[in-house]
Amino acid sequence: MSIPSHRRPASRKRRKALAAGLASVAVLAGAGLLGVGQPWANAAANVSFDTGTGLAFTINGTNGNMTSLKHNGTEMTASGFAAGQFESGFSTATVTSKTFNNGSSILVSVASASTGVTQYYFARKNDNTVYMATNISKALNPGEARFIARLKPSLLTTSPVAAKTGGFGTTVEGSDVFADTAGRTASKFYSSQRLVAQKPFGASGTGHGAFILPAYTDMTSGGPFFRDIEVNDTGSAVNITHYMYSGHQQTEALRLGLHGPYALALTNGEAPTARSMDFLSAFIPGMLSNAQRGGVSGTASGTWNGLTATVALAGANGQYWGQVKAGKFVIGHIKPGTYTATLYAGELAVGSTKTITVTAGATTALTMTGSVPAAGTLFQLGTFDGTPAGFLNADKIETMHPSDSRMSAWKSSSYSVSGGAAKFPMAEFKSVNSPAALGFTLASVPANGVKLRIATTSSFAGGRPAVAIGGFTSPASASPAPANLNSRNVTRGTWRGINTTYTFTIPASALKTGTNTLSISVVSGSSGETFLSPNFIFDALALDPA
């Protein structure tokens, strides 16, 4: 790429002087593009940068992979892998670089015409962080969007135990859930945090640490309670992944546009703290500054039974949220656009949604109301909160496969309401524990019968509940087919999906004073083996007079 005559260095001597002052920068295409906002240069060779305080990296000039990542002179890259790349990397890409402030910072652009993805890498002196953003201009095939760093396990020995799959010799499910000789399971899926509470994540060892700072997840999908793979030690590499989109029990479509910024930070082992990355709007094309964004503030009210309330926004331009405190909430840093606002109690959407428009530089007022469903008056198991919390095995399911030897037995000959939710399984599987017999006592039979509500958080392969009691069998219309998310759910360690409540009206003739036994079954037009059979996950069960 030629350099405009008015931007060329004045002499060969000056070029040499500038190059000497940037010994940390290996071949930057268009050598001499050193100054404030120098133009893009095609990468005729690999592009390298050294922060001068411990981090140095190299971007391949042909395909844009980060081929080297060093910390204090030690190569962090796992043998046979790229130190970092979008998805599994591009076969070819247009790699360009641009320097700023006399070479003290650099922006590398990696554009893949075939996928419509441009990956940006930004670094600066005295900051051991590679800042990134990913622009996605069209649908992806396969339908995933992630940045993944693959680093040496010998250096990063401390990572989430439940996601350490190296040495687990038995494949339990697919090619991503494994077991050891004791029947304990591990999977890359068992390392994740809800977006609403996500903190920097990664792995560390003696003298080294590598962590993703997720920063701005406004273009990801799935809402505040979605979570996905973060850290997985396979034995060959410690994979540290920032997911922007996946089909892992996803309830929303891919958002097109600029995702991020996010960052990969190297430390001496300590976890870094979250930080603002607004300064990158001066460097990354298409990134809006805080001044170009807007905000929402307002009040929220309702009966939430002590649950944390959250107001969330979702639209084509992004997703945002804020927790309700003392009846008030504030959501900032929002891209201008139109959004659907939802109030959550726990993880359960309550009340009606609202449409709101956000404009740059302004704060829009919003009032939300909604209450959790009324408690069952004849009996209730669990809490209407959008999660299976309190049910059997719910405390383990995020970090273990249902087949794990540490799980409590999924099937019993019978259950009793008097035993509480802690004795009743959080999920019902067609080929494992269906039907489930639940006993309950009535002091008297309501004249008009009873109404049973079964609230669910997710389903797999069309699984949904049907009931039978005293000669009564629920009609098919009471168990409509759920939305198909085309993904495993509970075996991947998640209960998030589309919350659905099924209501069954049971006639008085099917009931009796004293002990009754309710049979709950999984119905589906599909089949499957054990924990990959059709299933659904319980949120709560409640019984009232009809």
Coordinates of C-alpha atoms in Angstrom, one line a residue:
M1 CA 0.0 0.0 0.0
S2 CA 1.5 3.3 -1.0
I3 CA 1.9 6.2 1.5
P4 CA 0.5 9.6 0.6
S5 CA 3.4 11.9 -0.1
H6 CA 2.4 14.4 2.6
R7 CA 2.5 11.5 5.2
R8 CA 5.9 10.0 4.2
P9 CA 8.8 10.3 6.6
A10 CA 11.2 13.1 5.6
S11 CA 14.3 11.0 5.2
R12 CA 15.8 7.5 5.4
K13 CA 17.6 8.6 8.6
R14 CA 14.3 9.5 10.2
R15 CA 12.8 6.2 9.1
K16 CA 15.6 4.3 10.8
A17 CA 15.2 6.4 14.0
L18 CA 11.6 5.7 14.2
A19 CA 12.1 2.0 13.6
A20 CA 14.8 1.9 16.3
G21 CA 12.3 3.5 18.7
L22 CA 9.8 0.7 18.0
A23 CA 12.0 -2.4 18.4
S24 CA 9.0 -4.1 19.9
V25 CA 7.1 -3.8 16.6
A26 CA 8.1 -6.5 14.2
V27 CA 7.5 -6.0 10.5
L28 CA 4.6 -3.6 10.2
A29 CA 3.5 -3.6 6.6
G30 CA 4.1 -0.2 5.1
A31 CA 7.0 0.5 7.5
G32 CA 7.1 4.1 8.5
L33 CA 3.4 4.4 9.2
L34 CA 4.2 5.7 12.6
G35 CA 2.3 8.6 13.9
V36 CA -1.0 9.8 15.1
G37 CA -3.7 7.9 13.1
Q38 CA -1.5 6.7 10.3
P39 CA -3.4 5.0 7.5
W40 CA -4.1 1.3 7.2
A41 CA -1.2 -0.8 5.8
N42 CA -1.5 -4.2 4.1
A43 CA 0.4 -6.8 6.1
A44 CA 3.0 -8.1 3.7
A45 CA 4.3 -10.1 6.7
N46 CA 3.2 -11.1 10.2
V47 CA 2.3 -8.2 12.5
S48 CA 3.8 -8.2 16.0
F49 CA 3.6 -5.9 19.0
D50 CA 5.2 -5.8 22.4
T51 CA 3.6 -3.8 25.2
G52 CA 7.0 -3.4 26.9
T53 CA 5.6 -4.6 30.2
G54 CA 5.3 -8.4 29.7
L55 CA 2.9 -9.1 26.8
A56 CA 3.9 -9.6 23.2
F57 CA 1.9 -11.2 20.4
T58 CA 2.0 -11.9 16.7
I59 CA -0.8 -12.0 14.1
N60 CA -0.3 -14.1 11.0
G61 CA -0.3 -11.8 7.9
T62 CA -2.1 -14.5 5.7
N63 CA -5.0 -15.8 7.8
G64 CA -5.1 -13.4 10.8
N65 CA -4.5 -16.1 13.5
M66 CA -2.7 -15.0 16.6
T67 CA 0.2 -17.4 16.3
S68 CA 2.2 -16.3 19.3
L69 CA 1.3 -14.9 22.7
K70 CA 4.1 -14.4 25.2
H71 CA 4.1 -13.3 28.8
N72 CA 7.4 -12.1 30.3
G73 CA 9.2 -13.8 27.4
T74 CA 7.4 -17.2 27.9
E75 CA 5.4 -18.6 25.0
M76 CA 1.9 -19.2 26.2
T77 CA 0.5 -20.8 23.0
A78 CA -0.4 -24.5 23.2
S79 CA 1.7 -26.7 20.9
G80 CA -0.1 -27.2 17.6
F81 CA -2.7 -24.5 18.2
A82 CA -3.3 -20.8 17.6
A83 CA -2.9 -18.6 20.6
G84 CA -6.2 -16.9 19.5
Q85 CA -8.6 -16.8 16.7
F86 CA -12.3 -16.3 15.7
E87 CA -13.9 -19.7 15.7
S88 CA -11.4 -22.2 14.2
G89 CA -9.7 -19.4 12.3
F90 CA -9.9 -18.2 8.7
S91 CA -8.2 -20.0 5.8
T92 CA -7.3 -16.7 4.4
A93 CA -8.0 -13.1 5.4
T94 CA -7.0 -9.6 4.6
V95 CA -4.8 -8.4 7.4
T96 CA -4.1 -4.7 7.8
S97 CA -2.5 -2.7 10.6
K98 CA -2.6 0.9 11.8
T99 CA -0.5 2.6 14.5
F100 CA -1.2 5.5 16.7
N101 CA 0.6 8.0 18.9
N102 CA 4.0 7.4 17.4
G103 CA 3.7 3.7 17.5
S104 CA 2.7 3.4 21.2
S105 CA -0.5 1.5 20.2
I106 CA -1.7 -0.6 17.3
L107 CA -4.9 -1.8 15.7
V108 CA -4.8 -4.9 13.6
S109 CA -7.8 -5.7 11.3
V110 CA -8.4 -9.3 10.1
A111 CA -11.2 -9.3 7.4
S112 CA -12.7 -12.6 6.1
A113 CA -14.7 -11.9 2.9
S114 CA -16.1 -15.4 2.8
T115 CA -17.6 -15.3 6.3
G116 CA -18.4 -11.6 6.5
V117 CA -16.4 -11.3 9.8
T118 CA -13.8 -8.8 10.7
Q119 CA -11.8 -9.4 13.8
Y120 CA -10.0 -6.4 15.5
Y121 CA -7.0 -6.6 17.8
F122 CA -5.9 -3.4 19.7
A123 CA -2.9 -3.1 22.1
R124 CA -0.9 -0.3 23.7
K125 CA 2.3 0.2 25.5
N126 CA 2.3 -0.5 29.3
D127 CA -0.9 -2.5 29.2
N128 CA -0.7 -6.3 29.1
T129 CA -4.0 -6.6 27.4
V130 CA -5.1 -7.4 23.9
Y131 CA -8.4 -5.6 23.3
M132 CA -10.7 -7.1 20.7
A133 CA -14.0 -6.6 18.8
T134 CA -15.7 -8.7 16.2
N135 CA -17.9 -7.3 13.4
I136 CA -20.3 -9.9 12.0
S137 CA -22.1 -8.7 8.8
K138 CA -24.1 -11.8 7.8
A139 CA -25.4 -15.2 9.1
L140 CA -22.7 -17.6 10.0
N141 CA -22.2 -21.2 9.0
P142 CA -21.8 -23.0 11.4
G143 CA -24.0 -20.8 13.5
E144 CA -21.4 -19.9 16.2
A145 CA -19.4 -16.8 17.0
R146 CA -16.6 -17.0 19.5
F147 CA -13.0 -15.9 20.2
I148 CA -11.0 -18.7 21.6
A149 CA -7.4 -18.7 23.0
R150 CA -5.7 -22.1 23.3
L151 CA -2.8 -21.9 25.8
K152 CA -0.4 -24.2 27.6
P153 CA -1.8 -26.4 30.4
S154 CA 1.7 -26.7 31.9
L155 CA 1.6 -22.9 32.5
L156 CA -2.1 -22.5 33.4
T157 CA -2.7 -25.2 35.9
T158 CA -5.6 -23.7 37.8
S159 CA -8.9 -23.6 36.0
P160 CA -12.5 -24.6 36.8
V161 CA -12.3 -28.3 37.9
A162 CA -15.7 -29.3 36.5
A163 CA -14.4 -28.3 33.0
K164 CA -11.1 -30.1 33.2
T165 CA -11.7 -32.9 30.7
G166 CA -8.0 -34.0 30.3
G167 CA -7.6 -37.6 31.6
F168 CA -11.3 -38.3 31.6
G169 CA -11.2 -41.5 29.4
T170 CA -14.9 -42.3 28.9
T171 CA -17.2 -40.5 26.6
V172 CA -20.6 -40.0 28.1
E173 CA -22.3 -37.9 25.5
G174 CA -21.4 -36.5 22.1
S175 CA -17.8 -35.5 22.0
D176 CA -18.0 -33.0 24.8
V177 CA -19.0 -34.8 28.0
F178 CA -16.7 -37.2 29.7
A179 CA -16.4 -39.4 32.8
D180 CA -13.5 -40.8 34.9
T181 CA -13.2 -44.2 36.4
A182 CA -15.2 -43.1 39.5
G183 CA -18.1 -41.9 37.4
R184 CA -17.5 -38.3 37.9
T185 CA -18.2 -36.2 34.8
A186 CA -16.5 -33.1 33.3
S187 CA -17.3 -31.0 30.2
K188 CA -16.5 -27.7 28.7
F189 CA -20.1 -26.7 29.3
Y190 CA -19.6 -26.9 33.0
S191 CA -17.7 -23.7 33.1
S192 CA -19.9 -20.7 32.7
Q193 CA -21.5 -17.6 34.3
R194 CA -24.7 -15.9 33.8
L195 CA -24.2 -12.7 31.7
V196 CA -25.9 -10.6 34.4
A197 CA -23.1 -11.5 36.9
Q198 CA -20.3 -12.4 34.6
K199 CA -16.8 -11.5 35.8
P200 CA -13.4 -11.9 34.1
F201 CA -12.6 -15.6 33.7
G202 CA -9.6 -17.7 32.7
A203 CA -6.8 -19.8 34.2
S204 CA -3.6 -19.2 36.0
G205 CA -0.4 -20.9 37.2
T206 CA 2.8 -19.9 38.9
G207 CA 3.7 -16.5 37.5
H208 CA 1.2 -16.6 34.7
G209 CA -2.5 -15.9 34.2
A210 CA -4.7 -15.5 31.1
F211 CA -8.2 -14.0 31.5
I212 CA -11.0 -12.9 29.3
L213 CA -12.6 -9.6 30.2
P214 CA -16.0 -9.9 28.7
A215 CA -16.8 -6.2 29.1
Y216 CA -19.6 -5.3 26.6
T217 CA -21.9 -8.2 25.9
D218 CA -24.7 -6.1 24.5
M219 CA -24.6 -7.8 21.1
T220 CA -24.7 -11.4 22.5
S221 CA -28.0 -13.2 22.6
G222 CA -30.1 -15.0 25.2
G223 CA -30.7 -12.3 27.8
P224 CA -29.3 -11.6 31.2
F225 CA -29.4 -15.3 32.5
F226 CA -27.8 -16.9 29.4
R227 CA -24.4 -18.5 29.9
D228 CA -22.0 -20.5 27.7
I229 CA -18.6 -22.2 27.6
E230 CA -15.8 -20.2 29.2
V231 CA -12.7 -22.3 30.3
N232 CA -11.9 -25.9 29.3
D233 CA -8.6 -27.7 30.0
T234 CA -8.5 -30.6 27.6
G235 CA -5.0 -31.7 28.6
S236 CA -3.6 -30.5 25.3
A237 CA -4.7 -26.9 25.7
V238 CA -6.5 -24.6 28.1
N239 CA -9.2 -23.2 25.9
I240 CA -10.5 -19.8 27.1
T241 CA -13.5 -18.7 25.1
H242 CA -15.5 -15.6 24.7
Y243 CA -18.9 -16.5 23.2
M244 CA -20.8 -14.0 21.2
Y245 CA -23.4 -16.4 19.9
S246 CA -24.0 -20.2 19.9
G247 CA -26.8 -22.6 19.4
H248 CA -26.4 -23.9 22.9
Q249 CA -30.0 -23.7 24.2
Q250 CA -30.3 -20.3 22.5
T251 CA -33.6 -18.4 22.6
E252 CA -32.6 -15.5 20.4
A253 CA -31.2 -15.0 16.9
L254 CA -27.7 -13.9 16.1
R255 CA -27.3 -10.1 16.3
L256 CA -25.4 -8.6 13.3
G257 CA -23.0 -5.8 13.9
L258 CA -20.0 -5.0 16.1
H259 CA -19.6 -7.4 19.1
G260 CA -17.5 -6.2 22.0
P261 CA -15.2 -4.8 22.9
Y262 CA -13.8 -7.6 25.0
A263 CA -10.2 -8.4 25.9
L264 CA -7.6 -11.0 26.8
A265 CA -5.4 -9.9 29.7
L266 CA -2.2 -11.6 30.8
T267 CA -1.2 -11.3 34.5
N268 CA 1.2 -12.8 37.0
G269 CA -1.5 -15.2 38.1
E270 CA -4.1 -12.9 39.7
A271 CA -7.5 -12.3 38.1
P272 CA -7.9 -8.8 36.7
T273 CA -10.8 -6.6 37.6
A274 CA -13.4 -5.4 35.1
R275 CA -12.7 -2.2 33.4
S276 CA -14.2 0.4 31.1
M277 CA -13.3 0.0 27.4
D278 CA -15.0 3.2 26.2
F279 CA -11.6 4.6 25.1
L280 CA -11.6 2.1 22.2
S281 CA -14.3 4.0 20.4
A282 CA -11.6 6.3 19.2
F283 CA -9.8 3.4 17.5
I284 CA -12.2 0.6 16.5
P285 CA -14.4 1.3 13.4
G286 CA -18.1 1.4 14.2
M287 CA -17.8 1.4 18.0
L288 CA -20.1 4.0 19.6
S289 CA -18.7 6.2 22.3
N290 CA -20.7 6.6 25.6
A291 CA -21.8 10.0 24.4
Q292 CA -23.4 8.3 21.3
R293 CA -25.5 6.1 23.5
G294 CA -28.5 6.6 25.8
G295 CA -30.0 5.3 29.0
V296 CA -33.2 4.1 30.6
S297 CA -34.2 4.7 34.2
G298 CA -37.4 4.1 36.1
T299 CA -39.4 2.2 38.7
A300 CA -40.5 -1.4 39.0
S301 CA -43.2 -2.8 41.3
G302 CA -44.9 -6.0 42.1
T303 CA -44.9 -9.0 44.4
W304 CA -41.6 -10.9 44.0
N305 CA -41.5 -12.9 47.3
G306 CA -37.9 -11.7 48.1
L307 CA -36.5 -12.6 44.6
T308 CA -34.1 -10.2 42.9
A309 CA -35.9 -8.2 40.2
T310 CA -34.2 -7.3 36.9
V311 CA -35.4 -5.1 34.0
A312 CA -34.0 -6.3 30.7
L313 CA -34.1 -4.7 27.2
A314 CA -33.8 -6.7 24.0
G315 CA -33.8 -5.5 20.4
A316 CA -31.9 -5.8 17.1
N317 CA -29.3 -3.3 18.3
G318 CA -28.5 -5.1 21.5
Q319 CA -29.5 -6.4 24.9
Y320 CA -29.1 -4.6 28.3
W321 CA -30.3 -4.9 31.9
G322 CA -30.3 -3.5 35.3
Q323 CA -31.2 -4.8 38.8
V324 CA -34.1 -3.2 40.7
K325 CA -33.0 -1.8 44.0
A326 CA -35.6 -0.2 46.3
G327 CA -38.0 -0.1 43.5
K328 CA -35.8 1.7 41.1
F329 CA -33.4 0.8 38.3
V330 CA -31.0 2.4 35.9
I331 CA -29.6 0.9 32.6
G332 CA -26.9 2.8 30.8
H333 CA -24.6 2.6 27.8
I334 CA -27.5 1.6 25.4
K335 CA -27.2 1.9 21.6
P336 CA -30.0 4.0 20.2
G337 CA -32.9 1.9 19.0
T338 CA -36.2 0.3 19.9
Y339 CA -36.3 -2.4 22.6
T340 CA -38.7 -4.7 24.3
A341 CA -38.5 -4.3 28.1
T342 CA -39.2 -7.3 30.4
L343 CA -39.4 -7.4 34.1
Y344 CA -38.0 -10.6 35.8
A345 CA -38.4 -11.9 39.3
G346 CA -35.5 -14.2 39.8
E347 CA -35.3 -15.6 36.2
L348 CA -39.0 -15.6 35.6
A349 CA -40.6 -13.0 33.3
V350 CA -43.5 -11.3 35.1
G351 CA -46.1 -8.8 34.0
S352 CA -46.4 -7.4 30.5
T353 CA -43.6 -6.3 28.3
K354 CA -43.2 -2.8 27.0
T355 CA -41.7 -1.2 23.9
I356 CA -39.3 1.7 24.5
T357 CA -37.1 3.8 22.2
V358 CA -33.7 4.9 23.3
T359 CA -32.0 8.0 21.8
A360 CA -28.4 9.1 22.0
G361 CA -27.5 11.4 24.9
A362 CA -30.8 11.0 26.6
T363 CA -32.3 9.0 29.4
T364 CA -35.8 7.5 28.8
A365 CA -38.2 6.9 31.6
L366 CA -39.8 3.5 32.0
T367 CA -42.3 2.0 34.5
M368 CA -42.6 -1.8 34.9
T369 CA -45.0 -3.8 37.0
G370 CA -45.5 -7.6 37.5
S371 CA -45.8 -10.2 40.2
V372 CA -44.8 -13.8 40.5
P373 CA -47.7 -16.3 40.2
A374 CA -49.8 -16.9 43.3
A375 CA -48.7 -19.7 45.5
G376 CA -50.7 -23.0 45.5
T377 CA -53.3 -23.1 48.3
L378 CA -53.6 -26.9 48.4
F379 CA -49.9 -27.6 47.8
Q380 CA -46.8 -26.2 46.2
L381 CA -43.4 -27.7 45.3
G382 CA -40.6 -25.3 44.4
T383 CA -40.7 -21.6 43.9
F384 CA -42.0 -19.7 40.9
D385 CA -38.7 -18.1 40.0
G386 CA -37.8 -19.4 36.6
T387 CA -35.3 -21.9 38.0
P388 CA -35.4 -25.5 39.4
A389 CA -33.8 -24.2 42.6
G390 CA -34.8 -26.4 45.6
F391 CA -35.5 -29.5 43.6
L392 CA -33.4 -32.7 43.8
N393 CA -30.1 -32.4 41.9
A394 CA -30.7 -28.7 41.0
D395 CA -27.6 -27.8 43.1
K396 CA -25.4 -30.0 41.0
I397 CA -26.7 -29.8 37.5
E398 CA -24.6 -26.8 36.4
T399 CA -21.4 -28.6 36.9
M400 CA -22.3 -32.3 36.4
H401 CA -23.9 -34.5 33.8
P402 CA -27.2 -36.2 35.1
S403 CA -25.4 -39.5 35.0
D404 CA -22.6 -38.4 37.4
S405 CA -22.0 -40.7 40.3
R406 CA -22.4 -37.8 42.7
M407 CA -26.0 -37.2 41.6
S408 CA -28.9 -38.4 43.8
A409 CA -31.0 -41.1 42.2
W410 CA -33.3 -39.7 39.6
K411 CA -36.1 -42.3 40.0
S412 CA -38.0 -43.4 43.0
S413 CA -41.1 -45.6 43.3
S414 CA -43.0 -42.7 44.7
Y415 CA -42.7 -39.1 46.0
S416 CA -44.7 -37.2 48.5
V417 CA -45.6 -33.5 48.7
S418 CA -44.8 -33.8 52.4
G419 CA -41.2 -34.6 51.5
G420 CA -40.8 -31.3 49.8
A421 CA -39.1 -30.2 46.6
A422 CA -35.7 -31.4 47.8
K423 CA -36.9 -35.0 47.4
F424 CA -38.5 -34.5 44.0
P425 CA -36.3 -34.5 40.8
M426 CA -35.6 -31.2 39.1
A427 CA -36.1 -32.8 35.7
E428 CA -38.2 -35.6 34.2
F429 CA -36.8 -37.8 31.4
K430 CA -39.0 -40.0 29.3
S431 CA -36.6 -42.9 29.4
V432 CA -35.3 -42.5 33.0
N433 CA -37.9 -41.4 35.5
S434 CA -41.2 -41.1 33.7
P435 CA -43.9 -41.4 35.1
A436 CA -43.3 -39.9 38.5
A437 CA -45.9 -40.7 41.2
L438 CA -46.6 -37.8 43.6
G439 CA -48.7 -38.3 46.6
F440 CA -50.7 -35.6 48.3
T441 CA -53.5 -35.3 50.9
L442 CA -56.8 -33.5 50.6
A443 CA -58.8 -32.6 53.7
S444 CA -61.8 -32.5 51.5
V445 CA -62.5 -32.6 47.8
P446 CA -63.2 -29.2 46.2
A447 CA -66.7 -29.3 44.6
N448 CA -65.4 -28.1 41.2
G449 CA -62.2 -30.2 41.3
V450 CA -58.7 -28.7 41.3
K451 CA -56.3 -26.9 39.0
L452 CA -52.8 -28.1 38.7
R453 CA -50.0 -25.8 37.4
I454 CA -46.7 -27.3 36.3
A455 CA -44.2 -24.5 35.5
T456 CA -41.2 -25.5 33.5
T457 CA -38.0 -23.7 32.6
S458 CA -36.9 -25.7 29.5
S459 CA -37.6 -28.8 27.4
F460 CA -35.8 -31.2 25.1
A461 CA -37.0 -33.1 22.1
G462 CA -40.6 -31.9 22.5
G463 CA -40.9 -33.1 26.1
R464 CA -43.7 -31.7 28.2
P465 CA -45.9 -32.9 31.1
A466 CA -49.1 -34.8 31.1
V467 CA -50.9 -36.1 34.2
A468 CA -53.2 -38.9 35.3
I469 CA -55.1 -39.4 38.6
G470 CA -58.1 -41.5 39.7
G471 CA -59.1 -42.5 36.2
F472 CA -58.6 -39.1 34.8
T473 CA -56.0 -38.5 32.0
S474 CA -55.2 -35.0 30.9
P475 CA -56.2 -34.2 27.3
A476 CA -53.6 -33.5 24.7
S477 CA -54.7 -29.9 24.5
A478 CA -53.4 -29.4 28.0
S479 CA -49.9 -30.3 26.9
P480 CA -49.1 -28.3 23.7
A481 CA -45.7 -28.9 22.1
P482 CA -43.1 -26.5 23.4
A483 CA -40.8 -24.3 21.2
N484 CA -38.0 -26.4 19.7
L485 CA -34.6 -24.9 20.6
N486 CA -32.9 -27.7 18.8
S487 CA -30.3 -28.1 21.5
R488 CA -29.4 -30.3 24.5
N489 CA -30.3 -28.6 27.7
V490 CA -29.9 -30.1 31.1
T491 CA -27.1 -32.5 30.0
R492 CA -25.1 -29.3 29.1
G493 CA -25.6 -28.0 32.5
T494 CA -28.3 -25.4 31.9
W495 CA -32.0 -25.1 32.7
R496 CA -32.4 -21.9 30.7
G497 CA -34.9 -22.0 27.9
I498 CA -38.5 -20.7 27.4
N499 CA -40.4 -20.7 30.6
T500 CA -43.8 -22.4 30.1
T501 CA -46.6 -23.2 32.5
Y502 CA -49.0 -26.1 31.8
T503 CA -52.4 -26.0 33.5
F504 CA -54.5 -29.1 34.1
T505 CA -58.1 -29.0 35.3
I506 CA -58.8 -32.2 37.3
P507 CA -62.5 -33.1 38.0
A508 CA -63.7 -33.8 41.5
S509 CA -64.7 -37.3 40.5
A510 CA -61.0 -38.2 40.1
L511 CA -60.2 -37.1 43.6
K512 CA -60.8 -38.4 47.2
T513 CA -60.5 -37.2 50.7
G514 CA -57.2 -38.3 52.1
T515 CA -54.3 -39.6 50.1
N516 CA -54.3 -39.1 46.3
T517 CA -51.6 -40.1 43.8
L518 CA -50.8 -38.0 40.8
S519 CA -48.9 -39.5 37.9
I520 CA -46.8 -37.0 35.9
S521 CA -45.4 -38.3 32.6
V522 CA -43.2 -36.9 29.8
V523 CA -45.1 -36.9 26.5
S524 CA -43.4 -36.3 23.2
G525 CA -43.5 -37.6 19.6
S526 CA -39.8 -38.2 19.9
S527 CA -37.7 -40.8 21.7
G528 CA -34.2 -41.1 22.9
E529 CA -31.9 -43.0 25.2
T530 CA -31.6 -42.2 29.0
F531 CA -30.8 -38.5 29.6
L532 CA -31.1 -37.7 25.9
S533 CA -34.7 -38.8 25.8
P534 CA -37.4 -36.1 25.7
N535 CA -37.5 -34.2 29.0
F536 CA -38.6 -31.0 30.8
I537 CA -37.3 -29.1 33.8
F538 CA -39.5 -28.1 36.8
D539 CA -39.8 -24.6 38.0
A540 CA -42.7 -25.2 40.4
L541 CA -45.9 -27.3 40.9
A542 CA -49.0 -25.8 42.5
L543 CA -52.5 -27.1 43.2
D544 CA -55.6 -25.0 43.9
P545 CA -59.3 -25.5 43.9
A546 CA -60.7 -25.1 40.4

